[in-house]
């Protein structure tokens, strides 16, 4: 048999070419595929990609289910499904995994190939779960392009075909051998038929990329394919008639034999994880093992089909690492820190132990970045992370929260003096000189400390209070640490004072609010035909109050309803005045979550348009994901009605929230605004550039206009322009062209904007030549 397999594998190149050139005859019997997902759009995309796809000359027949319960009902009936495309989260968080368990353990179906798809890459299942639940492949929905989906399904169908063909042909061979012994007079005919069956079996086995073997119940190999011999590092190439102990180390042979015994004891197929010595080192293989029975019902052979999943395991490890560790410093990120802090607080509550949270911010780090460059700043962050990690005790945790902010979790704190000693050590270590790129640099840091249970048992509160204490350290001159104290809540008192002043001002109808307008510049022409209306507050005593201080107050108190209506009306009056003056432009106004939830919002918009005589096409309303996520259906109904009026809709700060592609499909948005947090560092940080690239490609494919917010440099402008190769008039908004200005200044900045645009484009053309 081994010689036959080897002979088959060496089919001449001319024969191979001849086979490839032969016309494909389409078999009318389709491959049955079951698609289980609660999202209609996923069904639509799957149907679009696979409806005309064929494998092995056979088309695909897709059956759809919208829940695990519905799929279970389908699978309980007689069927011949080859592949199952399965979502994880449906009617319950683990509905998909529970369906897999039901298929394998209750229905005893070990042959259907299962491809797990999920829309939540940050919550990928552990490798042990993939193995335990018998999942043959795992993919995120975002990575399943048409090409990758077809590749995935092809691999699954090939595996299904291999398994079933091997089982059928192996049984056929046994039947022929029995017939050969009984009917001697038909020996010649039976031998001819047996040779044909063996040739087919050899062809299937030796063209498979999986390791395939047949073993007798006593462990001696009866057959192995070429992949087995070519991929594995065995101690004896003459495998037939040998056991695992003859060709592998004792440890590996023990684990393989233990799995074989499970098949012999249960008489059923199993799936297991096996570590085998490949030519590239020990790799992890996902093995399907099932028994072959003789005519008396006794197990005659054990068939093993093993697939190398080492690459998949490495990918899973990488995904988990990226989700929990900072890419630059290689230390835990905010997500892992909060998880560890949550567990530590829980232990603290039960055991009456103490812990401390330290917020650390490097002083004047922006100046270092601006003067010495981002590469220099990155090296400094790596060295700071190294020093922090070397100082803390076992059991403590250091993380990078983002930018130049770090956090330290101190567990098992006995006294406050322990915290003081550690804070002193950290401050001393961080202020030692750094040698970076042949430059000696001195850096200081500011630190804030909160304690559990003294300050709170709540994780968010501990983080907030450490942050408050850190800013107090900065205010007193930096290069210091401070514990959180109750009087630090004075900041909250300031906000309360602002709220009182705001309510008084609105009650007396003495508006101190006014609007500024920031142009949105066409990336292709340098002209602006759109602006964003921005709310400002001129306090009679405190002067201009920053928006980040009073707008959250408006939201929290509900005053945003009244003020938001005023903003919308003023913006529409502005648009009308511009149109009457022959300078028609579109004005964008932000809608808050509270405004979106109001049943009267549509009527309010209609009344304002009528009162101001503003044309609907001159108005654009901007909403963030967070403003409609709580009631997606209600928001969808309202936004569709607004869109029907002729008003444009934009999704704001895209990429900072859920960033669901499904929302872009469900809701009638015309424009997608990329958040400034990605634009600012995209030219120098690969992760941010990757995010911006993905968002622009997504919007382009959905035929949406793009607005890039926070563009402040020519480098950022050039990056965005290079990413947007289509002809649509995408827009740039930021201080590069103009800060927010009053209405009277808009016409004056127009010429300056065009000149800046021409200069940047001229410089880019010069560089290209």
XYZ file of C-alpha atoms in Angstrom:
769
model
C 0.000 0.000 0.000
C 2.816 2.408 0.895
C 4.446 1.794 -2.488
C 1.149 2.483 -4.221
C 0.735 5.727 -2.336
C 4.244 6.824 -3.209
C 3.706 5.921 -6.824
C 0.500 7.943 -6.968
C 2.179 10.986 -5.447
C 4.781 11.014 -8.238
C 2.268 11.464 -11.069
C 4.101 13.238 -13.887
C 3.865 16.943 -14.413
C 2.466 16.418 -17.917
C -0.338 14.257 -16.535
C -1.114 16.955 -13.956
C -1.328 19.619 -16.594
C -3.580 17.445 -18.722
C -5.993 16.989 -15.858
C -6.114 20.702 -15.151
C -6.945 21.517 -18.744
C -9.809 19.023 -18.943
C -13.283 20.627 -18.922
C -15.162 20.467 -15.602
C -18.422 18.591 -15.741
C -20.903 20.127 -13.266
C -22.589 17.602 -11.020
C -26.228 18.498 -10.382
C -26.124 17.200 -6.806
C -25.243 20.216 -4.621
C -23.189 20.510 -1.450
C -25.619 21.345 1.354
C -24.466 24.264 3.525
C -26.318 25.396 6.685
C -25.893 29.115 7.533
C -26.911 30.068 11.087
C -26.885 33.775 12.004
C -29.388 36.194 13.555
C -28.278 39.014 11.229
C -30.100 39.176 7.867
C -27.213 41.178 6.381
C -24.831 38.288 7.075
C -27.195 35.928 5.217
C -27.374 38.381 2.332
C -23.589 38.697 2.055
C -23.093 34.927 2.376
C -25.648 34.284 -0.348
C -24.019 36.897 -2.580
C -20.590 35.285 -2.239
C -21.506 31.572 -2.299
C -24.681 31.326 -4.404
C -22.726 30.841 -7.649
C -19.684 29.144 -6.126
C -18.910 25.520 -7.001
C -16.569 22.958 -5.519
C -15.498 19.764 -7.251
C -17.966 20.519 -10.034
C -20.913 20.705 -7.652
C -22.862 23.840 -6.732
C -23.649 24.930 -3.172
C -27.176 24.832 -1.751
C -27.570 27.261 1.169
C -30.097 26.690 3.938
C -30.622 29.536 6.405
C -31.513 29.575 10.090
C -31.820 32.684 12.261
C -31.214 31.144 15.668
C -29.545 28.155 17.268
C -32.999 26.778 18.175
C -34.147 26.886 14.561
C -30.903 25.265 13.414
C -31.298 22.470 15.972
C -34.736 21.647 14.555
C -33.293 21.461 11.038
C -30.371 19.230 12.065
C -32.584 16.828 14.017
C -34.287 15.837 10.765
C -32.547 13.602 8.192
C -30.008 15.733 6.327
C -26.700 15.651 4.511
C -25.214 19.015 5.434
C -21.503 19.205 4.677
C -20.610 22.538 6.271
C -22.106 24.694 9.035
C -21.380 28.480 8.997
C -22.235 29.464 12.556
C -22.514 32.745 14.502
C -21.550 32.709 18.221
C -23.857 35.243 19.839
C -27.536 34.901 18.903
C -30.467 34.384 21.278
C -27.886 33.875 24.043
C -24.221 34.758 24.442
C -23.148 31.127 23.952
C -25.939 29.957 21.637
C -23.488 29.035 18.868
C -21.160 27.038 21.104
C -24.094 25.222 22.718
C -25.344 24.226 19.258
C -21.895 22.790 18.427
C -21.964 20.735 21.645
C -25.452 19.450 20.771
C -24.348 18.417 17.257
C -21.278 16.520 18.474
C -22.493 15.073 21.758
C -26.233 14.498 21.224
C -26.661 14.074 17.489
C -23.276 12.267 17.360
C -22.460 14.002 14.089
C -18.671 14.170 13.928
C -18.470 14.657 10.184
C -20.120 18.007 9.421
C -17.425 20.698 9.142
C -18.059 23.733 11.384
C -16.803 27.278 10.661
C -17.379 29.631 13.586
C -17.955 33.299 12.695
C -18.186 36.184 15.140
C -18.465 40.000 14.941
C -16.567 40.467 18.236
C -12.798 39.775 17.620
C -11.833 41.076 21.070
C -13.946 38.261 22.620
C -12.531 35.343 20.646
C -12.999 31.941 22.365
C -9.990 30.339 24.027
C -8.171 27.616 22.092
C -9.328 25.067 24.652
C -12.919 26.025 23.875
C -12.281 25.582 20.134
C -10.937 22.092 20.762
C -13.522 21.076 23.402
C -16.452 22.215 21.270
C -15.037 20.579 18.132
C -14.830 23.746 16.038
C -13.005 23.174 12.761
C -12.298 26.787 11.882
C -12.731 30.220 13.505
C -12.968 33.534 11.722
C -14.096 37.073 12.542
C -16.820 38.413 10.222
C -14.677 41.432 9.309
C -11.838 39.268 7.980
C -14.158 37.063 5.873
C -13.735 38.783 2.528
C -15.247 37.042 -0.482
C -11.922 35.404 -1.253
C -11.326 34.253 2.333
C -14.908 32.995 2.741
C -14.590 30.903 -0.439
C -11.200 29.631 0.741
C -12.674 28.746 4.153
C -15.639 26.887 2.640
C -13.377 25.112 0.116
C -11.115 23.859 2.913
C -14.121 22.677 4.927
C -15.717 20.876 1.963
C -12.409 19.232 1.144
C -12.129 17.996 4.710
C -15.732 16.727 4.688
C -15.181 14.993 1.388
C -11.945 13.385 2.607
C -13.490 12.061 5.812
C -16.596 10.606 4.190
C -14.760 9.204 1.204
C -12.170 7.526 3.422
C -14.875 6.034 5.605
C -16.914 4.782 2.650
C -13.954 3.489 0.690
C -12.394 1.841 3.732
C -15.651 0.000 4.431
C -15.871 -0.876 0.755
C -12.377 -2.327 0.911
C -13.281 -4.477 3.885
C -16.377 -5.779 2.104
C -14.358 -6.596 -0.977
C -11.758 -8.455 1.079
C -14.535 -10.514 2.664
C -16.060 -11.263 -0.712
C -12.626 -12.288 -1.949
C -12.286 -14.908 0.760
C -15.809 -16.316 0.275
C -16.123 -16.276 -3.492
C -12.853 -17.692 -4.778
C -14.389 -18.326 -8.162
C -14.826 -14.554 -8.660
C -11.322 -13.747 -7.428
C -10.117 -12.083 -10.592
C -13.144 -9.762 -10.820
C -12.978 -8.939 -7.113
C -9.230 -8.203 -7.263
C -9.860 -5.823 -10.151
C -12.603 -4.044 -8.226
C -10.449 -3.950 -5.077
C -7.548 -2.431 -7.040
C -9.896 0.255 -8.389
C -11.144 1.029 -4.895
C -7.583 1.181 -3.547
C -6.553 3.521 -6.350
C -9.399 5.851 -5.466
C -8.547 5.634 -1.794
C -4.871 6.289 -2.549
C -5.815 9.301 -4.651
C -7.935 10.822 -1.900
C -5.426 10.129 0.847
C -2.325 11.369 -0.935
C -3.893 14.571 -2.222
C -5.029 15.588 1.246
C -3.064 18.242 3.128
C -4.037 16.546 6.401
C -2.140 13.685 8.050
C -4.135 10.500 7.400
C -3.439 7.106 8.935
C -5.081 3.745 9.594
C -4.026 1.676 12.603
C -4.995 -1.756 13.828
C -6.541 -1.986 17.282
C -3.176 -3.161 18.638
C -1.557 0.100 17.497
C 0.312 -1.087 14.392
C 0.093 1.205 11.356
C -1.699 -0.215 8.326
C -1.560 2.930 6.153
C -0.183 6.486 6.183
C -0.385 9.118 3.450
C 2.458 11.083 1.867
C 1.677 14.157 3.993
C 2.249 12.061 7.130
C 5.705 11.017 5.896
C 6.670 14.401 4.416
C 5.514 16.661 7.251
C 6.411 14.646 10.350
C 9.864 14.004 11.769
C 9.734 10.227 12.377
C 12.507 7.986 13.648
C 11.808 5.325 11.026
C 10.512 6.092 7.520
C 9.224 2.519 7.174
C 6.103 3.261 9.237
C 3.831 0.420 8.102
C 3.811 -2.363 10.672
C 5.304 -0.081 13.315
C 3.668 1.506 16.380
C 3.832 5.110 17.598
C 6.503 4.028 20.082
C 8.711 2.958 17.156
C 8.542 6.295 15.325
C 7.934 8.955 18.008
C 9.259 9.771 21.454
C 7.663 7.921 24.377
C 5.819 11.058 25.606
C 4.225 11.747 22.225
C 3.421 8.067 21.682
C 1.731 7.900 25.115
C -0.573 10.823 24.287
C -1.510 9.375 20.872
C -2.207 5.923 22.330
C -4.396 7.471 25.070
C -6.578 9.087 22.408
C -6.764 5.859 20.392
C -7.963 4.034 23.506
C -10.851 6.488 23.858
C -12.048 5.457 20.387
C -11.670 1.770 21.267
C -13.501 2.188 24.596
C -16.424 4.295 23.299
C -16.692 2.995 19.755
C -17.354 6.588 18.680
C -15.524 9.341 16.829
C -13.580 11.851 18.890
C -11.763 15.103 18.220
C -8.636 15.898 20.169
C -5.530 18.052 20.221
C -2.213 16.279 19.600
C 1.326 17.656 19.590
C 3.365 15.991 16.852
C 6.969 16.534 15.712
C 6.794 18.313 12.340
C 9.866 19.112 10.263
C 9.637 22.691 11.666
C 9.375 21.608 15.291
C 6.560 20.319 17.485
C 3.221 21.563 16.097
C -0.284 21.319 17.445
C -2.651 19.216 15.332
C -6.413 18.935 15.540
C -7.160 15.232 15.091
C -10.420 13.505 14.194
C -10.310 9.813 15.128
C -13.085 7.341 14.345
C -13.454 3.552 14.325
C -13.983 1.298 11.290
C -16.028 -1.850 12.010
C -15.935 -5.293 10.420
C -19.051 -7.243 9.433
C -19.359 -8.659 12.950
C -19.578 -5.163 14.443
C -16.108 -5.258 15.956
C -13.655 -2.395 15.638
C -11.163 -3.390 12.984
C -9.196 -0.191 12.349
C -8.824 3.323 13.734
C -8.712 6.145 11.196
C -6.988 9.401 12.153
C -7.156 12.667 10.194
C -4.970 15.405 11.673
C -4.790 19.075 10.600
C -1.946 21.402 11.567
C -3.511 24.249 13.598
C -0.234 25.740 14.795
C -0.738 28.876 12.710
C -4.287 29.235 14.017
C -3.053 28.878 17.604
C -0.414 31.535 17.056
C -3.054 33.833 15.555
C -5.310 33.305 18.582
C -2.429 34.068 20.925
C -1.660 37.212 18.935
C -5.297 38.355 19.055
C -5.402 37.825 22.812
C -2.070 39.606 23.249
C -3.140 42.601 21.161
C -6.377 42.842 23.141
C -4.585 42.935 26.498
C -1.105 44.376 25.919
C 0.232 47.679 24.659
C 1.853 47.272 21.241
C 4.660 49.740 21.934
C 5.777 48.985 25.492
C 4.672 45.307 25.631
C 3.113 45.840 29.069
C -0.595 45.355 29.961
C -3.032 47.903 28.532
C -6.052 49.617 30.087
C -8.354 46.656 29.393
C -6.195 44.118 31.230
C -5.488 46.616 34.039
C -9.205 47.160 34.703
C -9.786 43.409 34.656
C -6.999 42.801 37.203
C -8.145 45.743 39.328
C -11.711 44.413 39.372
C -10.489 41.053 40.651
C -8.216 42.689 43.217
C -11.069 44.852 44.551
C -13.251 41.759 44.865
C -10.551 40.018 46.926
C -10.086 43.191 48.963
C -13.794 43.219 49.862
C -13.750 39.609 51.035
C -10.411 39.551 52.849
C -10.237 43.088 54.264
C -6.920 43.614 52.525
C -5.787 46.947 51.078
C -4.698 48.000 47.602
C -3.646 51.222 45.868
C -4.047 52.611 42.348
C -1.366 54.952 41.012
C -1.919 57.185 37.969
C 1.375 58.380 36.451
C 1.642 61.060 33.767
C 4.961 62.199 32.277
C 5.404 65.967 32.604
C 5.662 67.976 29.368
C 5.841 64.832 27.233
C 4.193 66.659 24.318
C 7.126 69.046 24.179
C 9.500 66.079 23.908
C 7.477 64.640 21.042
C 7.214 67.971 19.248
C 10.875 68.902 19.608
C 12.635 65.531 19.318
C 10.123 63.515 17.294
C 7.702 60.669 17.911
C 10.396 57.992 17.539
C 12.312 59.602 20.379
C 9.127 59.839 22.454
C 8.314 56.180 21.796
C 11.761 55.078 23.004
C 11.249 57.122 26.152
C 7.885 55.452 26.824
C 9.475 52.016 26.423
C 12.232 52.895 28.908
C 9.715 54.297 31.398
C 7.674 51.091 31.155
C 10.840 49.070 31.752
C 11.764 51.036 34.868
C 8.265 50.770 36.326
C 8.137 47.037 35.687
C 11.525 46.476 37.330
C 10.482 48.327 40.506
C 7.122 46.799 41.421
C 6.759 43.635 43.468
C 5.516 40.249 42.288
C 1.750 40.419 42.245
C 1.674 44.136 41.417
C 0.803 45.316 37.910
C 2.074 48.057 35.592
C 0.091 49.144 32.554
C 0.087 51.840 29.896
C -3.282 53.580 29.840
C -2.461 55.439 26.627
C -0.258 58.280 25.447
C 2.161 59.147 28.260
C -0.102 57.839 31.027
C 0.771 54.764 33.068
C -0.929 53.061 35.998
C 0.346 50.832 38.799
C -1.782 48.460 40.870
C -0.335 47.705 44.302
C -1.858 44.656 45.958
C -1.285 43.226 49.451
C -0.727 46.679 50.985
C -0.300 46.492 54.764
C 0.036 50.187 55.658
C -0.034 53.557 53.963
C 3.728 53.711 54.494
C 4.076 50.824 52.006
C 2.395 53.020 49.380
C 4.608 55.997 50.232
C 7.782 53.915 49.951
C 6.733 52.548 46.562
C 5.737 56.024 45.326
C 9.143 57.383 46.387
C 10.930 54.535 44.587
C 8.944 55.148 41.406
C 9.512 58.922 41.427
C 13.222 58.434 42.059
C 13.555 55.862 39.275
C 11.653 57.940 36.724
C 13.663 61.096 37.356
C 17.019 59.421 36.651
C 18.472 60.526 33.321
C 17.638 58.650 30.114
C 20.089 58.064 27.266
C 18.123 57.937 24.012
C 19.611 58.254 20.518
C 22.863 59.532 22.047
C 20.964 62.276 23.892
C 20.756 62.510 27.678
C 17.315 63.515 28.871
C 15.819 64.313 32.259
C 12.104 63.595 32.726
C 9.758 64.123 35.651
C 6.339 62.666 36.340
C 3.188 63.513 38.271
C 1.401 60.790 40.214
C -2.033 60.483 41.803
C -2.939 57.731 44.270
C -6.289 56.303 45.378
C -6.778 53.543 47.927
C -9.229 50.730 48.455
C -11.224 50.602 50.658
C -10.430 54.083 52.001
C -11.518 55.931 48.855
C -13.930 53.401 47.327
C -14.689 49.773 46.470
C -15.826 50.832 42.994
C -13.286 50.353 40.198
C -14.351 53.385 38.155
C -14.323 55.582 41.244
C -10.831 54.438 42.205
C -9.566 55.231 38.718
C -11.296 58.602 38.703
C -9.963 59.604 42.110
C -6.406 58.595 41.225
C -6.762 60.728 38.094
C -8.053 63.692 40.143
C -5.117 63.351 42.548
C -2.669 63.205 39.639
C -3.965 66.499 38.232
C -3.624 67.998 41.696
C 0.046 66.957 41.638
C 0.456 68.715 38.288
C -1.207 71.887 39.564
C 1.225 72.199 42.458
C 4.205 72.204 40.105
C 4.595 68.641 38.741
C 7.328 66.134 39.707
C 5.275 65.095 42.728
C 2.678 62.591 43.918
C -0.505 63.208 45.852
C -3.069 61.005 47.561
C -6.711 61.597 46.798
C -8.405 63.672 49.516
C -12.054 64.486 50.027
C -11.505 68.181 49.295
C -10.409 67.222 45.804
C -14.094 67.136 45.048
C -13.869 70.900 44.662
C -13.837 70.247 40.958
C -17.289 68.810 41.308
C -18.285 71.944 43.177
C -17.072 74.053 40.267
C -19.289 72.083 37.924
C -22.227 72.588 40.255
C -21.577 76.328 40.223
C -21.535 76.304 36.426
C -24.847 74.458 36.376
C -26.452 77.056 38.653
C -25.179 79.914 36.455
C -26.409 78.134 33.347
C -29.897 77.549 34.705
C -30.116 81.166 35.890
C -29.014 82.464 32.497
C -31.575 80.326 30.648
C -34.355 81.227 33.090
C -33.741 84.951 32.607
C -33.448 84.435 28.835
C -30.222 86.396 28.821
C -28.387 84.192 26.405
C -24.644 84.117 26.806
C -24.379 81.388 24.179
C -23.145 82.080 20.661
C -22.158 80.023 17.615
C -18.871 79.708 15.777
C -18.538 78.045 12.393
C -15.662 75.841 11.261
C -15.305 75.317 7.486
C -15.154 71.856 5.954
C -12.796 72.045 2.983
C -13.199 69.946 -0.159
C -10.101 67.798 -0.501
C -10.188 68.044 -4.315
C -10.922 71.762 -4.836
C -9.854 73.616 -1.679
C -13.255 75.302 -1.468
C -15.613 75.033 1.445
C -19.300 74.478 0.835
C -20.067 73.252 4.336
C -19.459 74.339 7.943
C -20.067 72.894 11.384
C -21.929 75.044 13.912
C -20.146 74.935 17.287
C -21.672 76.151 20.558
C -19.710 78.504 22.826
C -20.477 80.126 26.218
C -19.279 83.608 27.135
C -19.698 83.735 30.930
C -20.017 87.309 32.255
C -17.493 86.646 35.049
C -15.418 83.631 33.947
C -15.138 84.514 30.275
C -15.230 81.815 27.577
C -16.096 78.455 29.131
C -14.568 75.484 27.211
C -17.201 73.258 25.570
C -15.908 70.141 27.339
C -16.907 71.749 30.660
C -20.463 72.850 29.939
C -21.776 70.563 27.177
C -21.660 67.430 29.408
C -23.589 69.516 31.963
C -26.234 70.314 29.350
C -26.563 66.613 28.577
C -26.659 65.514 32.197
C -29.219 68.104 33.299
C -31.462 67.802 30.244
C -30.952 71.468 29.371
C -29.543 70.267 26.051
C -33.146 70.002 24.791
C -33.760 73.735 25.085
C -30.251 74.826 24.137
C -30.074 72.304 21.277
C -33.284 73.720 19.809
C -31.772 77.220 19.992
C -28.586 76.037 18.262
C -30.560 74.354 15.470
C -32.689 77.460 14.908
C -29.692 79.825 14.886
C -27.807 77.579 12.465
C -30.799 77.464 10.088
C -31.159 81.258 10.230
C -27.453 81.453 9.395
C -27.838 79.110 6.416
C -30.777 81.148 5.140
C -28.810 84.423 5.404
C -25.879 82.900 3.512
C -28.183 81.617 0.757
C -29.898 84.983 0.421
C -26.480 86.627 0.059
C -25.599 84.275 -2.791
C -23.222 82.122 -0.704
C -25.291 78.985 -0.187
C -23.534 76.486 2.100
C -24.564 73.477 4.161
C -24.449 73.819 7.949
C -23.890 70.789 10.230
C -25.422 70.663 13.708
C -24.804 68.045 16.396
C -27.793 66.170 17.818
C -27.461 64.735 21.332
C -28.775 61.402 22.576
C -31.499 63.181 24.558
C -32.698 64.987 21.441
C -32.816 61.742 19.463
C -34.986 60.128 22.145
C -37.629 62.904 22.034
C -40.807 61.929 20.225
C -41.312 65.578 19.284
C -37.894 65.916 17.618
C -39.165 65.464 14.063
C -41.895 68.067 14.561
C -39.361 70.440 16.123
C -37.131 70.167 13.048
C -40.057 70.765 10.697
C -41.191 73.852 12.643
C -37.658 75.313 12.660
C -37.236 74.761 8.898
C -40.557 76.495 8.287
C -39.837 79.365 10.646
C -36.337 80.044 9.344
C -37.177 79.300 5.670
C -34.021 77.189 5.553
C -33.970 74.663 2.719
C -33.616 71.060 4.045
C -30.662 70.345 1.765
C -28.726 73.139 3.523
C -28.906 71.274 6.856
C -26.852 68.298 8.035
C -27.384 66.621 11.410
C -24.460 64.841 13.102
C -25.001 62.032 15.611
C -22.577 59.748 17.454
C -22.978 55.991 17.848
C -23.393 56.361 21.589
C -26.409 58.612 21.059
C -28.533 55.921 19.418
C -27.074 52.635 20.671
C -29.650 52.245 23.484
C -32.625 52.344 21.111
C -31.425 51.456 17.640
C -34.920 50.814 16.278
C -36.288 54.112 17.569
C -33.283 55.996 16.194
C -33.642 54.233 12.836
C -37.290 55.308 12.536
C -36.510 58.948 13.421
C -33.433 59.221 11.186
C -35.280 57.754 8.203
C -38.020 60.358 8.610
C -35.445 63.141 8.914
C -33.658 61.867 5.806
C -36.968 61.814 3.939
C -37.199 65.583 4.508
C -34.038 66.035 2.432
C -31.721 66.616 5.405
C -28.263 65.001 5.268
C -27.132 62.739 8.124
C -23.582 62.150 9.371
C -22.251 59.643 11.892
C -19.766 61.479 14.118
C -16.608 60.251 15.915
C -16.664 56.962 13.994
C -14.122 54.472 15.335
C -14.303 55.543 18.977
C -17.476 53.645 19.910
C -18.925 50.350 18.749
C -17.995 51.081 15.128
C -20.574 48.594 13.899
C -20.731 48.155 10.142
C -24.288 46.994 10.631
C -25.288 50.484 11.818
C -23.914 51.987 8.623
C -26.064 49.591 6.652
C -29.215 49.970 8.770
C -29.236 53.751 9.219
C -29.542 56.340 6.412
C -26.205 58.083 6.891
C -24.740 60.078 3.999
C -21.477 61.050 5.679
C -18.936 59.360 7.961
C -16.700 61.532 10.196
C -13.366 60.032 11.246
C -12.543 60.978 14.828
C -9.635 63.354 15.385
C -7.975 60.924 17.816
C -7.025 58.648 14.881
C -6.109 61.465 12.479
C -3.677 63.208 14.829
C -1.116 60.407 15.036
C -1.961 58.284 11.993
C 1.061 59.493 9.948
C 3.422 58.185 12.651
C 1.548 55.377 14.436
C 0.877 52.281 12.348
C -2.165 51.195 14.349
C -3.890 54.554 13.860
C -3.004 54.581 10.155
C -4.459 51.084 9.784
C -7.678 52.210 11.461
C -7.991 55.320 9.265
C -7.270 53.250 6.143
C -9.936 50.702 7.074
C -12.533 53.399 7.804
C -11.898 55.230 4.522
C -12.137 52.000 2.521
C -15.342 51.074 4.307
C -16.957 54.462 3.664
C -15.833 54.463 0.037
C -17.309 51.016 -0.545
C -20.581 52.171 1.036
C -20.592 55.268 -1.222
C -20.455 57.583 1.796
C -18.819 60.990 1.960
C -15.934 61.241 4.435
C -15.080 64.111 6.765
C -11.647 63.902 8.422
C -11.763 65.830 11.713
C -8.883 67.482 13.531
C -6.516 67.861 10.554
C -3.810 70.236 11.742
C -0.780 69.477 9.551
C 0.004 69.172 5.859
C 1.254 65.642 6.563
C -2.158 64.621 7.890
C -3.877 66.238 4.882
C -1.614 64.411 2.422
C -2.205 61.088 4.206
C -5.993 61.496 3.958
C -5.868 62.599 0.330
C -3.718 59.603 -0.641
C -6.200 57.242 1.021
C -9.175 58.760 -0.834
C -8.590 57.903 -4.475
C -12.222 58.079 -5.603
C -13.750 61.191 -7.171
C -16.229 61.968 -4.380
C -15.774 65.404 -2.799
C -14.579 64.309 0.640
C -13.984 66.994 3.259
C -11.223 68.080 5.645
C -12.013 69.878 8.916
C -9.365 71.260 11.223
C -7.019 74.038 12.254
C -4.818 73.452 9.186
C -7.317 75.494 7.186
C -9.319 77.407 9.774
C -10.254 77.467 13.411
C -13.947 78.018 14.267
C -14.817 81.641 13.427
C -17.774 83.975 13.742
C -20.195 84.391 10.851
C -18.717 87.706 9.735
C -15.253 86.187 9.356
C -16.271 83.253 7.151
C -15.993 85.070 3.839
C -12.632 86.522 4.875
C -11.057 83.106 5.543
C -12.198 81.675 2.196
C -9.251 83.064 0.220
C -6.777 82.028 2.917
C -8.148 78.460 2.907
C -7.754 78.198 -0.860
C -4.193 79.521 -0.675
C -3.234 76.961 1.993
C -4.797 74.185 -0.098
C -2.890 75.258 -3.208
C 0.408 75.481 -1.305
C 0.053 71.967 0.132
C -0.904 70.448 -3.220
C 1.918 72.329 -4.983
C 4.451 71.012 -2.439
C 3.141 67.467 -2.882
C 3.408 67.711 -6.675
C 6.978 69.038 -6.344
C 7.932 66.121 -4.100
C 6.482 63.614 -6.553
C 8.591 65.083 -9.384
